Amino acid sequence: MIYVTRRAAFSASHRLYNPQLSSEENIALFDKCANEMGHGHNYVLEVTVAGEPDEKSGYVIDLKKLKEILKREILDKVDHKHLNHDVEFLRGVIPTAENVAKAFWRVLQPHITDGKLYSIRLHETENNAVEYRG
Amino acid sequence: MIYVTRRAAFSASHRLYNPQLSSEENIALFDKCANEMGHGHNYVLEVTVAGEPDEKSGYVIDLKKLKEILKREILDKVDHKHLNHDVEFLRGVIPTAENVAKAFWRVLQPHITDGKLYSIRLHETENNAVEYRG
Amino acid sequence: MIYVTRRAAFSASHRLYNPQLSSEENIALFDKCANEMGHGHNYVLEVTVAGEPDEKSGYVIDLKKLKEILKREILDKVDHKHLNHDVEFLRGVIPTAENVAKAFWRVLQPHITDGKLYSIRLHETENNAVEYRG
Amino acid sequence: MIYVTRRAAFSASHRLYNPQLSSEENIALFDKCANEMGHGHNYVLEVTVAGEPDEKSGYVIDLKKLKEILKREILDKVDHKHLNHDVEFLRGVIPTAENVAKAFWRVLQPHITDGKLYSIRLHETENNAVEYRG
Amino acid sequence: MIYVTRRAAFSASHRLYNPQLSSEENIALFDKCANEMGHGHNYVLEVTVAGEPDEKSGYVIDLKKLKEILKREILDKVDHKHLNHDVEFLRGVIPTAENVAKAFWRVLQPHITDGKLYSIRLHETENNAVEYRG
Amino acid sequence: MIYVTRRAAFSASHRLYNPQLSSEENIALFDKCANEMGHGHNYVLEVTVAGEPDEKSGYVIDLKKLKEILKREILDKVDHKHLNHDVEFLRGVIPTAENVAKAFWRVLQPHITDGKLYSIRLHETENNAVEYRG
């Protein structure tokens, strides 16, 4: 079994806010992350696919293909966007790193047919990261 | 002469938009950076102060003091904020990295009294950075 | 299951020396790490907590809380210290990265009540790191 | 159980080319990686050994020893070389990162006698990496 | 004056070899860099342009334009290539980092018309870099 | 003119303490950096040499030679040492980054005979750095 990882970066805004709570409860829960006008990050995404290398190519998955899948399914939809407002597949989701990683998994998994999706790792800052393995 | 640099990071949203231009002109000029809901970055700021080390301390400037100045004058005002809406000293400024670096210089310079402010370097992404030397 | 990681850095001295061995045996075993006056590192600590995101917040653990726990229980006690002399919870321990990571686990685990402590990763230099998973 | 990781870098050329396929098939499969004169990378290798720390030393494995093993068995043979032409243990292998990581495992495993070899991680670029765990 | 920097990476092979010297002299001069089959690097290029921000855009130079110039004039010609064999503008040049940086300057300068080209910085490895300022 | 930079890392302890001041004054001046048992860092040193590339080699300075000079004159004397106690050329110096950089300049300059020493840059942590240009 080989684990192949592709890294990509994107820049987006978000706001942590639960509409079922009051303004005060949101600030108590999310502090400065609840700032009304939002804030943003250079997110770093690492997608790992697990499988056996193909005999003919020596690849688990052609990383050029994985790069294209990431671009088409994820980056084109979230880069230079506001995660609360602009992204169809995040509608109704509080965009914490945890929830965004799970949403990315749901979007990507059907497209990974060489090997199997193993992990989505999402860095929000240089000090904070989450990982989801399905 | 010694050049002393302190690095700090902050997360903010911005939108590149010139209100004197039409929507179409803004999109032609700023492309996806003009996205209505904005987008964001983990900005990395490097502030350099130049001077001679003090004989008693061996310091050009005490980096704990510089850290406090950066926190009080810059980071507390821009971290987890929207640069177009939430920051007094950026009112009326198109928040390109160039303009933000110049604004940071204006804010910081009066507070640097040990040594002289030499450079403001601002990284918007891992691939894009600007530097202003006054 | 989501794995949430918080990264933090601290600067400390240490010396690798087993008091039950002779000076010569210590030098044979630890080489330049046994230098009598010690040496030091910018350690990088990565603490990973595993759990399910809370429905109300979308968080496995509020990273602001984890940051405070790390500061209070670990960083305030080891940053700008000598690990052999200044740290209560390392008394009698040879401060190899392996042993320090295990000690950090013992100190942190009772304080992680949202999710479960999953891993302590400690980088001693840019080329050397250890990980402990309990 | 503690996982100890040593990181090392080397600079090498390679070409992705399957001699059982035609030139056209190779270009279809490997695209610019099939360039006749080859291309190159600063590979970053991370070798992880798992075990219990020794009581006398506090080490799972002495990282100085692991460093020497990596130098003698791997780096001296691949650094500043062409992986398709200059490396005995890669003869007949299409040098994808997947295949190179597996070859490194075969070469290193017999030499790791303190603890057990747990993982070989090989970064080809800052965006592409593979991991093999035997 | 503002200094704007765009960073880009490419992977290439090279061999340091002076055809006017004997094999022995080349090995004495270039050591393992003279390896007949070549070796390679993930080069990191940083291009800095100096100028005043435009009033309408707040840009010294639109970094999207600079990115396109770098892609068209440099990256498409050197990425996944052998610098000694595949690159028209390096014909007859010993491809040391110094000489490559100077060649990049000659190629890029005529295309930088917003602001002026100020510096070409080229990292060959994480420990070695050169800078040319014309 | 080309500027060639070699990067190297070392791990050392230091304590900031001026023997001409009282204990209280030292703590007021240096805070936790005055901790009696010292603390430590993974210092990162960047040495830049300026000159014209040699016609025969294409080098300003052979980086293998610069690497050896750095090892012999600096790294072998400071790596895994206590800067206040173990280093001849730092006797009587308060080892702030500023003072250490200046001492490194004095030690290195006579040995740089291909090109001229242009800059010593010393990173004490990932957030603090100094540069000295003679």
mmCIF file of C-alpha atoms in Angstrom, chain D:
data_model
loop_
_atom_site.group_PDB
_atom_site.id
_atom_site.type_symbol
_atom_site.label_atom_id
_atom_site.label_comp_id
_atom_site.label_asym_id
_atom_site.label_seq_id
_atom_site.Cartn_x
_atom_site.Cartn_y
_atom_site.Cartn_z
ATOM 1 C CA MET D 1 5.477 3.022 21.068
ATOM 2 C CA ILE D 2 7.388 6.032 19.809
ATOM 3 C CA TYR D 3 7.832 6.971 16.158
ATOM 4 C CA VAL D 4 11.198 8.624 15.411
ATOM 5 C CA THR D 5 11.696 10.437 12.106
ATOM 6 C CA ARG D 6 14.904 11.549 10.391
ATOM 7 C CA ARG D 7 14.677 13.918 7.415
ATOM 8 C CA ALA D 8 17.304 14.201 4.660
ATOM 9 C CA ALA D 9 17.434 15.847 1.235
ATOM 10 C CA PHE D 10 19.114 14.858 -2.010
ATOM 11 C CA SER D 11 19.248 16.200 -5.551
ATOM 12 C CA ALA D 12 18.787 13.810 -8.442
ATOM 13 C CA SER D 13 17.583 13.470 -12.021
ATOM 14 C CA HIS D 14 15.069 11.004 -13.327
ATOM 15 C CA ARG D 15 12.976 10.239 -16.379
ATOM 16 C CA LEU D 16 9.654 8.408 -16.372
ATOM 17 C CA TYR D 17 9.751 6.003 -19.275
ATOM 18 C CA ASN D 18 8.517 2.449 -19.674
ATOM 19 C CA PRO D 19 10.753 0.679 -22.235
ATOM 20 C CA GLN D 20 7.952 -1.791 -23.053
ATOM 21 C CA LEU D 21 5.840 1.025 -24.468
ATOM 22 C CA SER D 22 6.300 3.144 -27.587
ATOM 23 C CA SER D 23 7.500 6.733 -27.445
ATOM 24 C CA GLU D 24 3.944 7.951 -28.068
ATOM 25 C CA GLU D 25 2.521 5.752 -25.326
ATOM 26 C CA ASN D 26 5.189 7.032 -22.919
ATOM 27 C CA ILE D 27 4.340 10.647 -23.690
ATOM 28 C CA ALA D 28 0.622 9.899 -23.335
ATOM 29 C CA LEU D 29 1.294 8.239 -19.978
ATOM 30 C CA PHE D 30 4.041 10.416 -18.491
ATOM 31 C CA ASP D 31 3.698 13.696 -20.394
ATOM 32 C CA LYS D 32 6.586 16.103 -19.644
ATOM 33 C CA CYS D 33 8.032 13.595 -17.134
ATOM 34 C CA ALA D 34 9.040 11.510 -20.176
ATOM 35 C CA ASN D 35 11.309 14.298 -21.537
ATOM 36 C CA GLU D 36 14.224 12.470 -23.203
ATOM 37 C CA MET D 37 17.025 14.299 -21.398
ATOM 38 C CA GLY D 38 15.263 13.903 -18.027
ATOM 39 C CA HIS D 39 14.578 16.480 -15.334
ATOM 40 C CA GLY D 40 15.319 16.602 -11.612
ATOM 41 C CA HIS D 41 14.230 17.288 -8.069
ATOM 42 C CA ASN D 42 15.418 18.140 -4.592
ATOM 43 C CA TYR D 43 13.890 15.037 -3.038
ATOM 44 C CA VAL D 44 13.118 15.122 0.677
ATOM 45 C CA LEU D 45 13.204 11.761 2.431
ATOM 46 C CA GLU D 46 11.640 11.110 5.838
ATOM 47 C CA VAL D 47 12.423 7.763 7.448
ATOM 48 C CA THR D 48 10.393 6.726 10.499
ATOM 49 C CA VAL D 49 11.442 4.016 12.953
ATOM 50 C CA ALA D 50 9.042 2.742 15.633
ATOM 51 C CA GLY D 51 9.984 1.250 19.018
ATOM 52 C CA GLU D 52 10.261 1.683 22.764
ATOM 53 C CA PRO D 53 12.905 4.063 24.141
ATOM 54 C CA ASP D 54 15.903 2.262 25.631
ATOM 55 C CA GLU D 55 16.112 2.792 29.407
ATOM 56 C CA LYS D 56 19.810 3.653 29.450
ATOM 57 C CA SER D 57 19.755 6.189 26.624
ATOM 58 C CA GLY D 58 16.133 7.299 26.319
ATOM 59 C CA TYR D 59 16.494 6.662 22.557
ATOM 60 C CA VAL D 60 14.388 4.444 20.288
ATOM 61 C CA ILE D 61 17.290 4.638 17.857
ATOM 62 C CA ASP D 62 20.327 6.886 18.047
ATOM 63 C CA LEU D 63 19.587 9.447 15.323
ATOM 64 C CA LYS D 64 23.307 9.813 14.633
ATOM 65 C CA LYS D 65 23.348 6.123 13.701
ATOM 66 C CA LEU D 66 20.215 6.484 11.569
ATOM 67 C CA LYS D 67 21.809 9.494 9.867
ATOM 68 C CA GLU D 68 24.893 7.405 9.042
ATOM 69 C CA ILE D 69 22.804 4.512 7.717
ATOM 70 C CA LEU D 70 20.857 6.893 5.479
ATOM 71 C CA LYS D 71 24.074 8.466 4.223
ATOM 72 C CA ARG D 72 25.844 5.181 3.502
ATOM 73 C CA GLU D 73 22.938 3.131 2.111
ATOM 74 C CA ILE D 74 20.902 5.813 0.323
ATOM 75 C CA LEU D 75 22.281 9.343 0.018
ATOM 76 C CA ASP D 76 25.789 8.443 -1.185
ATOM 77 C CA LYS D 77 24.145 6.394 -3.933
ATOM 78 C CA VAL D 78 21.438 8.786 -5.133
ATOM 79 C CA ASP D 79 22.590 12.344 -4.346
ATOM 80 C CA HIS D 80 23.768 14.208 -7.475
ATOM 81 C CA LYS D 81 22.942 11.141 -9.585
ATOM 82 C CA HIS D 82 20.539 10.136 -12.352
ATOM 83 C CA LEU D 83 18.113 7.608 -10.853
ATOM 84 C CA ASN D 84 17.605 5.780 -14.184
ATOM 85 C CA HIS D 85 21.314 5.310 -14.918
ATOM 86 C CA ASP D 86 23.529 5.591 -11.837
ATOM 87 C CA VAL D 87 21.818 3.586 -9.076
ATOM 88 C CA GLU D 88 22.393 -0.143 -8.787
ATOM 89 C CA PHE D 89 19.314 -0.855 -6.646
ATOM 90 C CA LEU D 90 16.990 0.993 -9.064
ATOM 91 C CA ARG D 91 18.006 -0.979 -12.207
ATOM 92 C CA GLY D 92 14.914 -1.880 -14.223
ATOM 93 C CA VAL D 93 12.605 0.229 -12.048
ATOM 94 C CA ILE D 94 10.536 3.115 -13.453
ATOM 95 C CA PRO D 95 11.639 5.738 -10.921
ATOM 96 C CA THR D 96 8.262 7.140 -9.874
ATOM 97 C CA ALA D 97 8.227 8.353 -6.276
ATOM 98 C CA GLU D 98 6.149 5.261 -5.430
ATOM 99 C CA ASN D 99 8.731 2.855 -6.816
ATOM 100 C CA VAL D 100 11.705 4.748 -5.374
ATOM 101 C CA ALA D 101 10.135 4.739 -1.883
ATOM 102 C CA LYS D 102 9.589 0.964 -2.091
ATOM 103 C CA ALA D 103 13.197 0.442 -3.217
ATOM 104 C CA PHE D 104 14.469 2.582 -0.318
ATOM 105 C CA TRP D 105 12.453 0.380 2.070
ATOM 106 C CA ARG D 106 14.072 -2.787 0.700
ATOM 107 C CA VAL D 107 17.544 -1.247 1.042
ATOM 108 C CA LEU D 108 17.069 0.210 4.535
ATOM 109 C CA GLN D 109 15.053 -2.426 6.373
ATOM 110 C CA PRO D 110 17.893 -4.909 7.061
ATOM 111 C CA HIS D 111 19.967 -2.103 8.604
ATOM 112 C CA ILE D 112 17.356 -0.933 11.128
ATOM 113 C CA THR D 113 17.961 -3.137 14.152
ATOM 114 C CA ASP D 114 17.046 -0.722 16.983
ATOM 115 C CA GLY D 115 13.271 -0.442 16.647
ATOM 116 C CA LYS D 116 11.552 -1.353 13.360
ATOM 117 C CA LEU D 117 11.343 0.550 10.109
ATOM 118 C CA TYR D 118 7.819 2.005 10.059
ATOM 119 C CA SER D 119 7.562 4.369 7.115
ATOM 120 C CA ILE D 120 9.414 5.843 4.145
ATOM 121 C CA ARG D 121 8.052 9.207 3.054
ATOM 122 C CA LEU D 122 9.438 10.773 -0.107
ATOM 123 C CA HIS D 123 8.612 14.303 -1.280
ATOM 124 C CA GLU D 124 9.314 14.879 -4.966
ATOM 125 C CA THR D 125 8.259 18.528 -4.964
ATOM 126 C CA GLU D 126 6.695 20.806 -2.364
ATOM 127 C CA ASN D 127 3.282 19.638 -3.635
ATOM 128 C CA ASN D 128 3.815 15.904 -4.283
ATOM 129 C CA ALA D 129 4.718 13.181 -1.767
ATOM 130 C CA VAL D 130 4.329 9.438 -1.261
ATOM 131 C CA GLU D 131 4.534 7.228 1.803
ATOM 132 C CA TYR D 132 5.233 3.496 2.037
ATOM 133 C CA ARG D 133 4.800 1.464 5.227
ATOM 134 C CA GLY D 134 6.000 -1.958 4.066
#
